[in-house]
Short mmCIF file of C-alpha atoms in Angstrom, two decimals:
data_model
loop_
_atom_site.label_atom_id
_atom_site.label_comp_id
_atom_site.label_asym_id
_atom_site.label_seq_id
_atom_site.Cartn_x
_atom_site.Cartn_y
_atom_site.Cartn_z
CA MET H 1 103.11 98.58 119.17
CA LEU H 2 101.91 99.74 115.82
CA VAL H 3 98.60 97.95 116.25
CA GLN H 4 98.05 99.69 119.58
CA PHE H 5 98.98 103.02 118.04
CA SER H 6 96.52 102.38 115.22
CA ASN H 7 93.75 101.70 117.71
CA MET H 8 94.49 104.89 119.64
CA VAL H 9 94.60 107.34 116.74
CA ILE H 10 90.89 107.73 116.15
CA PRO H 11 89.57 108.00 119.74
CA LEU H 12 92.33 110.46 120.62
CA LEU H 13 91.64 112.54 117.54
CA ILE H 14 87.94 112.71 118.42
CA LEU H 15 88.79 113.66 122.00
CA SER H 16 91.10 116.48 120.95
CA VAL H 17 88.64 117.87 118.40
CA LEU H 18 85.84 117.89 120.97
CA LEU H 19 87.96 119.46 123.72
CA TYR H 20 89.49 122.06 121.41
CA GLY H 21 86.11 122.86 119.84
CA THR H 22 84.54 123.39 123.26
CA TYR H 23 87.49 125.54 124.34
CA LYS H 24 87.07 127.67 121.20
CA LYS H 25 83.33 128.01 121.97
CA VAL H 26 82.24 126.22 118.81
CA PRO H 27 78.61 125.02 119.05
CA THR H 28 79.93 121.44 118.83
CA TYR H 29 76.70 119.52 118.50
CA GLU H 30 75.24 121.89 115.91
CA ALA H 31 78.46 121.90 113.90
CA PHE H 32 78.52 118.10 114.06
CA VAL H 33 74.99 117.81 112.69
CA GLU H 34 75.75 120.37 109.98
CA GLY H 35 78.80 118.44 108.77
CA GLY H 36 77.06 115.08 109.14
CA LYS H 37 74.34 116.08 106.69
CA GLU H 38 76.93 116.09 103.93
CA GLY H 39 77.86 112.51 104.81
CA VAL H 40 74.39 111.26 103.88
CA ALA H 41 74.56 112.92 100.48
CA MET H 42 78.06 111.64 99.91
CA ALA H 43 77.28 108.01 100.72
CA VAL H 44 74.13 108.04 98.61
CA SER H 45 75.95 109.60 95.67
CA LEU H 46 78.49 106.75 95.85
CA LEU H 47 75.78 104.08 95.58
CA PRO H 48 75.43 103.94 91.77
CA PHE H 49 79.21 103.75 91.35
CA LEU H 50 79.55 100.96 93.87
CA LEU H 51 76.55 99.06 92.60
CA GLY H 52 77.62 99.12 88.97
CA MET H 53 81.16 98.07 89.73
CA LEU H 54 80.24 95.39 92.26
CA VAL H 55 77.75 93.77 89.86
CA SER H 56 80.32 93.76 87.06
CA ILE H 57 83.06 92.30 89.24
CA THR H 58 80.75 89.72 90.79
CA ILE H 59 79.78 88.53 87.30
CA PHE H 60 83.45 88.37 86.29
CA ARG H 61 84.36 86.38 89.37
CA ALA H 62 81.28 84.10 89.46
CA SER H 63 81.78 83.05 85.84
CA GLY H 64 85.23 81.73 86.69
CA ALA H 65 86.92 84.23 84.34
CA LEU H 66 88.83 85.90 87.19
CA ASP H 67 90.34 82.59 88.31
CA ALA H 68 91.36 81.79 84.75
CA PHE H 69 92.95 85.23 84.29
CA VAL H 70 94.83 85.11 87.59
CA HIS H 71 95.99 81.55 86.83
CA LEU H 72 97.46 82.87 83.59
CA LEU H 73 99.46 85.54 85.43
CA GLU H 74 100.64 83.32 88.27
CA PRO H 75 104.18 82.52 87.02
CA VAL H 76 105.04 86.21 86.59
CA LEU H 77 103.55 87.24 89.94
CA ALA H 78 105.28 84.44 91.81
CA VAL H 79 108.65 85.93 90.84
CA PHE H 80 107.76 89.19 92.63
CA HIS H 81 105.86 87.54 95.52
CA ILE H 82 102.67 89.33 94.54
CA PRO H 83 99.47 87.60 95.66
CA PRO H 84 97.54 87.08 92.39
CA ASP H 85 94.20 88.09 93.92
CA ILE H 86 95.40 91.66 94.46
CA VAL H 87 96.04 92.26 90.73
CA PRO H 88 92.55 93.55 89.84
CA LEU H 89 92.81 96.14 92.64
CA ALA H 90 96.26 97.30 91.62
CA LEU H 91 95.01 97.74 88.05
CA THR H 92 91.86 99.74 88.89
CA ARG H 93 93.31 101.93 91.68
CA PRO H 94 94.82 104.65 89.45
CA ILE H 95 91.82 104.71 87.12
CA SER H 96 88.80 105.05 89.35
CA GLY H 97 88.54 105.46 93.12
CA THR H 98 84.96 104.25 93.30
CA ALA H 99 85.69 101.32 91.01
CA SER H 100 88.69 100.24 93.06
CA LEU H 101 86.66 100.69 96.23
CA GLY H 102 84.31 98.10 94.76
CA VAL H 103 87.24 95.77 94.01
CA ALA H 104 88.72 96.22 97.50
CA THR H 105 85.33 95.50 99.06
CA ASP H 106 85.03 92.37 97.01
CA ILE H 107 88.40 91.10 98.27
CA ILE H 108 87.58 91.93 101.90
CA GLN H 109 84.21 90.25 101.60
CA ASN H 110 85.70 87.07 100.12
CA ASP H 111 88.90 86.65 102.10
CA GLY H 112 87.85 88.40 105.30
CA PRO H 113 89.07 91.79 106.55
CA ASP H 114 91.65 90.25 108.86
CA SER H 115 93.29 88.02 106.29
CA PHE H 116 96.59 89.14 104.79
CA LEU H 117 94.84 89.88 101.51
CA GLY H 118 92.13 91.87 103.29
CA LYS H 119 94.69 94.02 105.08
CA LEU H 120 96.71 94.50 101.91
CA ALA H 121 93.62 95.58 99.99
CA SER H 122 92.67 98.03 102.78
CA THR H 123 96.14 99.57 102.82
CA MET H 124 96.39 99.79 99.05
CA GLN H 125 92.98 101.41 98.69
CA GLY H 126 93.54 103.79 101.61
CA SER H 127 97.02 105.01 100.83
CA THR H 128 96.78 106.52 97.36
CA ASP H 129 94.27 108.62 95.47
CA THR H 130 92.94 108.23 91.99
CA THR H 131 95.24 109.93 89.50
CA LEU H 132 92.69 110.01 86.73
CA TYR H 133 90.01 111.57 88.94
CA VAL H 134 92.30 114.25 90.31
CA LEU H 135 93.59 115.00 86.83
CA THR H 136 90.10 115.23 85.30
CA VAL H 137 88.53 117.28 88.07
CA TYR H 138 91.37 119.73 88.73
CA PHE H 139 92.65 120.29 85.22
CA GLY H 140 89.11 120.14 83.85
CA ALA H 141 87.93 122.86 86.23
CA VAL H 142 90.53 125.35 85.02
CA GLN H 143 90.69 124.14 81.41
CA ILE H 144 94.27 123.03 81.15
CA LYS H 145 94.75 121.61 77.67
CA LYS H 146 98.39 120.53 77.85
CA MET H 147 98.98 118.33 80.88
CA GLY H 148 102.74 118.16 80.48
CA ASP H 149 104.27 115.46 82.66
CA ALA H 150 101.30 115.39 85.02
CA LEU H 151 99.88 112.03 83.91
CA LYS H 152 103.30 110.34 83.93
CA VAL H 153 104.13 111.70 87.38
CA GLY H 154 100.72 110.64 88.72
CA LEU H 155 100.85 107.10 87.37
CA LEU H 156 104.44 106.55 88.53
CA ALA H 157 103.42 107.79 91.98
CA ASP H 158 100.62 105.20 91.98
CA LEU H 159 103.10 102.49 91.11
CA ILE H 160 105.26 103.54 94.07
CA GLY H 161 102.22 103.60 96.37
CA ILE H 162 101.12 100.13 95.31
CA THR H 163 104.62 98.69 95.69
CA ALA H 164 105.03 100.40 99.07
CA SER H 165 101.71 98.95 100.33
CA LEU H 166 102.81 95.50 99.24
CA ILE H 167 106.20 95.69 100.97
CA ILE H 168 104.88 97.32 104.15
CA CYS H 169 102.09 94.76 104.47
CA TYR H 170 104.55 91.92 104.03
CA ILE H 171 106.71 93.34 106.81
CA LEU H 172 103.83 94.10 109.21
CA PHE H 173 101.21 91.43 108.60
CA SER H 174 102.70 88.27 107.20
CA MET C 1 89.01 103.97 80.35
CA VAL C 2 86.72 103.15 83.29
CA ASN C 3 83.94 102.51 80.81
CA ILE C 4 85.93 99.89 78.95
CA ILE C 5 87.01 98.14 82.13
CA TRP C 6 83.51 98.16 83.58
CA ALA C 7 81.73 96.88 80.48
CA GLY C 8 84.64 94.54 79.71
CA LEU C 9 84.52 92.81 83.10
CA ALA C 10 80.81 92.03 82.79
CA ALA C 11 80.97 91.13 79.09
CA ILE C 12 83.97 88.81 79.45
CA GLY C 13 82.33 87.23 82.49
CA ILE C 14 79.12 86.49 80.63
CA ILE C 15 80.89 85.17 77.52
CA TYR C 16 83.19 83.04 79.66
CA ALA C 17 80.17 81.66 81.51
CA LEU C 18 78.65 80.61 78.16
CA PHE C 19 81.55 78.25 77.57
CA ASN C 20 82.31 77.37 81.16
CA GLY C 21 78.73 76.41 82.05
CA THR C 22 78.57 78.83 84.97
CA MET C 23 75.54 80.82 83.77
CA GLU C 24 73.60 80.06 86.93
CA GLU C 25 76.31 81.58 89.11
CA VAL C 26 76.39 84.65 86.86
CA ASN C 27 72.63 85.00 87.17
CA GLU C 28 72.92 84.99 90.93
CA ALA C 29 75.87 87.37 90.82
CA VAL C 30 73.81 90.13 89.19
CA PHE C 31 71.48 90.32 92.16
CA SER C 32 73.92 89.52 94.95
CA GLY C 33 76.30 92.19 93.66
CA ALA C 34 73.60 94.83 93.65
CA GLU C 35 72.36 93.88 97.13
CA GLU C 36 75.89 94.00 98.45
CA ALA C 37 76.31 97.57 97.19
CA VAL C 38 73.17 98.76 98.95
CA ALA C 39 74.19 97.13 102.23
CA LEU C 40 77.61 98.71 101.90
CA THR C 41 76.15 102.17 101.31
CA ILE C 42 74.19 101.95 104.55
CA THR C 43 77.40 101.18 106.45
CA LEU C 44 79.11 104.07 104.72
CA VAL C 45 76.35 106.46 105.78
CA SER C 46 76.99 105.70 109.44
CA VAL C 47 80.73 106.34 109.26
CA LEU C 48 80.66 109.30 106.89
CA VAL C 49 78.00 111.15 108.87
CA PHE C 50 79.95 110.74 112.08
CA TRP C 51 83.30 111.62 110.60
CA LEU C 52 82.22 114.62 108.58
CA GLY C 53 80.40 115.86 111.68
CA VAL C 54 83.59 115.69 113.75
CA MET C 55 85.55 117.40 110.99
CA GLN C 56 83.04 120.23 110.80
CA ILE C 57 83.79 120.94 114.48
CA ALA C 58 87.52 120.86 113.73
CA GLU C 59 87.07 123.31 110.90
CA GLU C 60 84.93 125.75 112.88
CA ALA C 61 87.41 125.61 115.76
CA GLY C 62 90.16 126.65 113.35
CA LEU C 63 92.13 123.41 113.56
CA LEU C 64 92.52 123.16 109.79
CA ASP C 65 94.00 126.67 109.69
CA LYS C 66 96.42 125.73 112.47
CA LEU C 67 97.56 122.72 110.51
CA ALA C 68 98.02 124.86 107.42
CA LYS C 69 100.31 127.19 109.40
CA LEU C 70 102.35 124.22 110.59
CA PHE C 71 103.08 123.06 107.05
CA ARG C 72 103.72 126.49 105.52
CA PRO C 73 107.56 126.40 105.71
CA LEU C 74 107.66 123.04 103.96
CA PHE C 75 105.29 124.14 101.23
CA THR C 76 107.15 127.29 100.30
CA ARG C 77 110.00 124.93 99.38
CA LEU C 78 107.80 122.54 97.44
CA PHE C 79 106.30 125.39 95.42
CA PRO C 80 109.18 127.80 94.79
CA GLU C 81 107.24 129.59 92.05
CA VAL C 82 104.35 130.51 94.34
CA PRO C 83 104.88 133.60 96.53
CA PRO C 84 104.36 132.55 100.20
CA ASP C 85 101.59 135.09 100.79
CA HIS C 86 99.76 134.47 97.53
CA PRO C 87 96.21 133.08 97.97
CA ALA C 88 97.28 130.05 95.93
CA MET C 89 99.51 128.95 98.83
CA GLY C 90 96.57 129.21 101.24
CA TYR C 91 94.37 127.05 99.04
CA ILE C 92 97.11 124.47 98.54
CA LEU C 93 97.59 124.24 102.31
CA SER C 94 93.85 123.93 103.00
CA ASN C 95 93.57 121.23 100.35
CA PHE C 96 96.47 119.34 101.91
CA SER C 97 95.08 119.65 105.44
CA SER C 98 91.67 118.34 104.37
CA ASN C 99 93.27 115.40 102.60
CA ILE C 100 95.19 114.43 105.72
CA PHE C 101 91.92 113.82 107.52
CA GLY C 102 90.44 111.91 104.63
CA LEU C 103 88.06 114.76 103.82
CA GLY C 104 87.96 114.29 100.08
CA HIS C 105 84.83 116.39 99.67
CA ALA C 106 86.39 119.35 101.46
CA ALA C 107 89.71 118.90 99.69
CA THR C 108 88.26 119.08 96.19
CA PRO C 109 86.85 122.65 96.34
CA PHE C 110 90.13 123.90 97.84
CA GLY C 111 92.03 122.03 95.16
CA ILE C 112 90.04 123.65 92.36
CA LYS C 113 90.53 127.08 93.95
CA ALA C 114 94.27 126.37 94.17
CA MET C 115 94.40 125.40 90.49
CA GLN C 116 92.55 128.58 89.52
CA SER C 117 95.06 130.78 91.33
CA LEU C 118 97.98 128.79 89.95
CA LYS C 119 96.61 129.37 86.46
CA LYS C 120 96.49 133.11 87.14
CA LEU C 121 100.10 132.97 88.33
CA ASN C 122 100.91 131.28 85.03
CA ASN C 123 99.45 134.21 83.01
CA ASN C 124 96.30 132.21 82.25
CA GLN C 125 98.08 129.91 79.81
CA SER C 126 96.40 126.63 78.98
CA ASP C 127 99.50 124.51 79.69
CA ALA C 128 100.14 122.96 83.06
CA SER C 129 102.76 124.96 84.98
CA ARG C 130 105.47 123.47 87.17
CA SER C 131 103.51 124.24 90.35
CA MET C 132 100.36 122.68 88.91
CA ILE C 133 102.15 119.41 88.22
CA THR C 134 103.66 119.39 91.72
CA PHE C 135 100.24 120.08 93.22
CA LEU C 136 98.76 117.25 91.20
CA ALA C 137 101.51 114.84 92.27
CA LEU C 138 100.83 115.77 95.89
CA ASN C 139 97.13 115.13 95.45
CA THR C 140 97.29 111.81 93.61
CA SER C 141 99.61 110.38 96.22
CA SER C 142 97.29 111.87 98.88
CA VAL C 143 98.72 112.00 102.36
CA THR C 144 96.02 110.30 104.43
CA LEU C 145 96.02 110.00 108.18
CA ILE C 146 92.67 108.31 108.67
CA PRO C 147 91.43 106.02 105.89
CA THR C 148 87.81 106.45 106.98
CA THR C 149 86.12 104.54 104.18
CA MET C 150 88.34 101.48 104.47
CA ILE C 151 87.79 101.32 108.24
CA ALA C 152 84.04 101.42 107.61
CA ILE C 153 84.21 98.57 105.11
CA ARG C 154 86.36 96.47 107.43
CA MET C 155 83.81 97.00 110.19
CA LYS C 156 81.02 95.96 107.88
CA TYR C 157 82.71 92.59 107.33
CA ASP C 158 83.27 91.97 111.06
CA SER C 159 86.96 92.72 111.31
CA ILE C 160 88.34 92.02 114.80
CA ALA C 161 90.61 95.08 114.44
CA PRO C 162 89.17 97.44 111.82
CA THR C 163 91.70 100.18 112.55
CA GLU C 164 94.71 97.87 112.44
CA ILE C 165 95.55 99.12 108.95
CA VAL C 166 95.93 102.78 109.98
CA GLY C 167 99.66 102.43 110.70
CA ALA C 168 100.36 100.59 107.46
CA THR C 169 98.33 103.14 105.50
CA ILE C 170 100.21 106.09 107.00
CA MET C 171 103.55 104.49 106.13
CA ALA C 172 102.50 103.62 102.58
CA THR C 173 101.06 107.08 102.02
CA LEU C 174 104.28 108.74 103.21
CA VAL C 175 106.40 106.60 100.90
CA SER C 176 104.16 107.30 97.92
CA THR C 177 104.05 111.05 98.61
CA VAL C 178 107.81 111.37 98.95
CA GLY C 179 108.16 109.24 95.82
CA ALA C 180 105.69 111.39 93.91
CA LEU C 181 107.51 114.59 94.84
CA LEU C 182 110.88 113.11 93.83
CA ILE C 183 109.49 111.96 90.48
CA ASP C 184 108.00 115.42 89.99
CA ARG C 185 111.38 117.05 90.61
CA PHE C 186 113.08 114.59 88.30
CA PHE C 187 110.72 115.40 85.43
CA TYR C 188 111.10 119.12 86.14
CA TYR C 189 114.90 118.98 85.82
CA ARG C 190 114.57 116.85 82.70
CA ARG C 191 112.31 119.52 81.15
CA GLN C 192 114.84 122.21 82.10
CA ARG C 193 117.67 120.33 80.42
CA SER C 194 115.76 119.85 77.18
CA LEU C 195 115.02 123.59 76.88
#
């Protein structure tokens, strides 16, 4: 049921936008091209972030250090039924969106997008935003010096998001 | 923080390889990692161009404004210190609507605008006000309907059902948003008590 719903969401959304846009006399094709131009710039601006992080992670993994680290954590993780391979993603998610995107990609590439781990990584990456980025950009832009409880609230929210992804994926995909 | 993690991962990897005898693998990793990133960017271009194009149509047709109207009653409760007709409320709603569609680039300018008006409401003080913290909590837990980037990456690695994760993502995002707002309230009442 849920899988079918998931597959319907995007085509139906596109259909409604196109129909509604035409009904509202929006020059649909021209608007599409206009918006699409930004996509090129966005993807290209992500490249250095992705490249740097992917190289660093690939080195870490290829050297065998990742396996050693995860092996060290295994007893603790087993208690909570957390797959050890997801740990690097859970740790980077609140700190940097582009960095964690690199980590998530690495997991999907290695275990396959349709594996449990691949789905978990996709859900975890997709369902929360980067606290540190939001904090830096938004508070930086208006020069807020005292953040109050903002950082605590943000990081706790990330913890909830990560835990929720884990539980939901166990229920749906395992 | 990111800097330490980034440099640390590579440095630890290289030092570990020295002792583990995996230098050859590390050598290969430098180039394969970089190549992977370029290939990934090309996939991202295809999805982002399409999606941002569709969203531009939605915006010009006024769909984002419609969505903002829909959520207004809820948001006047979430931000009791912001007058419902204040421009800050409008920016908060636009930011939220853009986030729902995974339009991070559109959400950010609205978010900054919202923060600027919230600061004005707070007599231009340099401390974060209650509304600012709530707004931040809402943004870091980000309600996302379509995780565009993740779908693109799943497609790139030949997923048989790239959009299968949409349902799980929506559920997880709802839980984390509700959680974030509850935590925000909790900290607010704790601050009130300590005054």
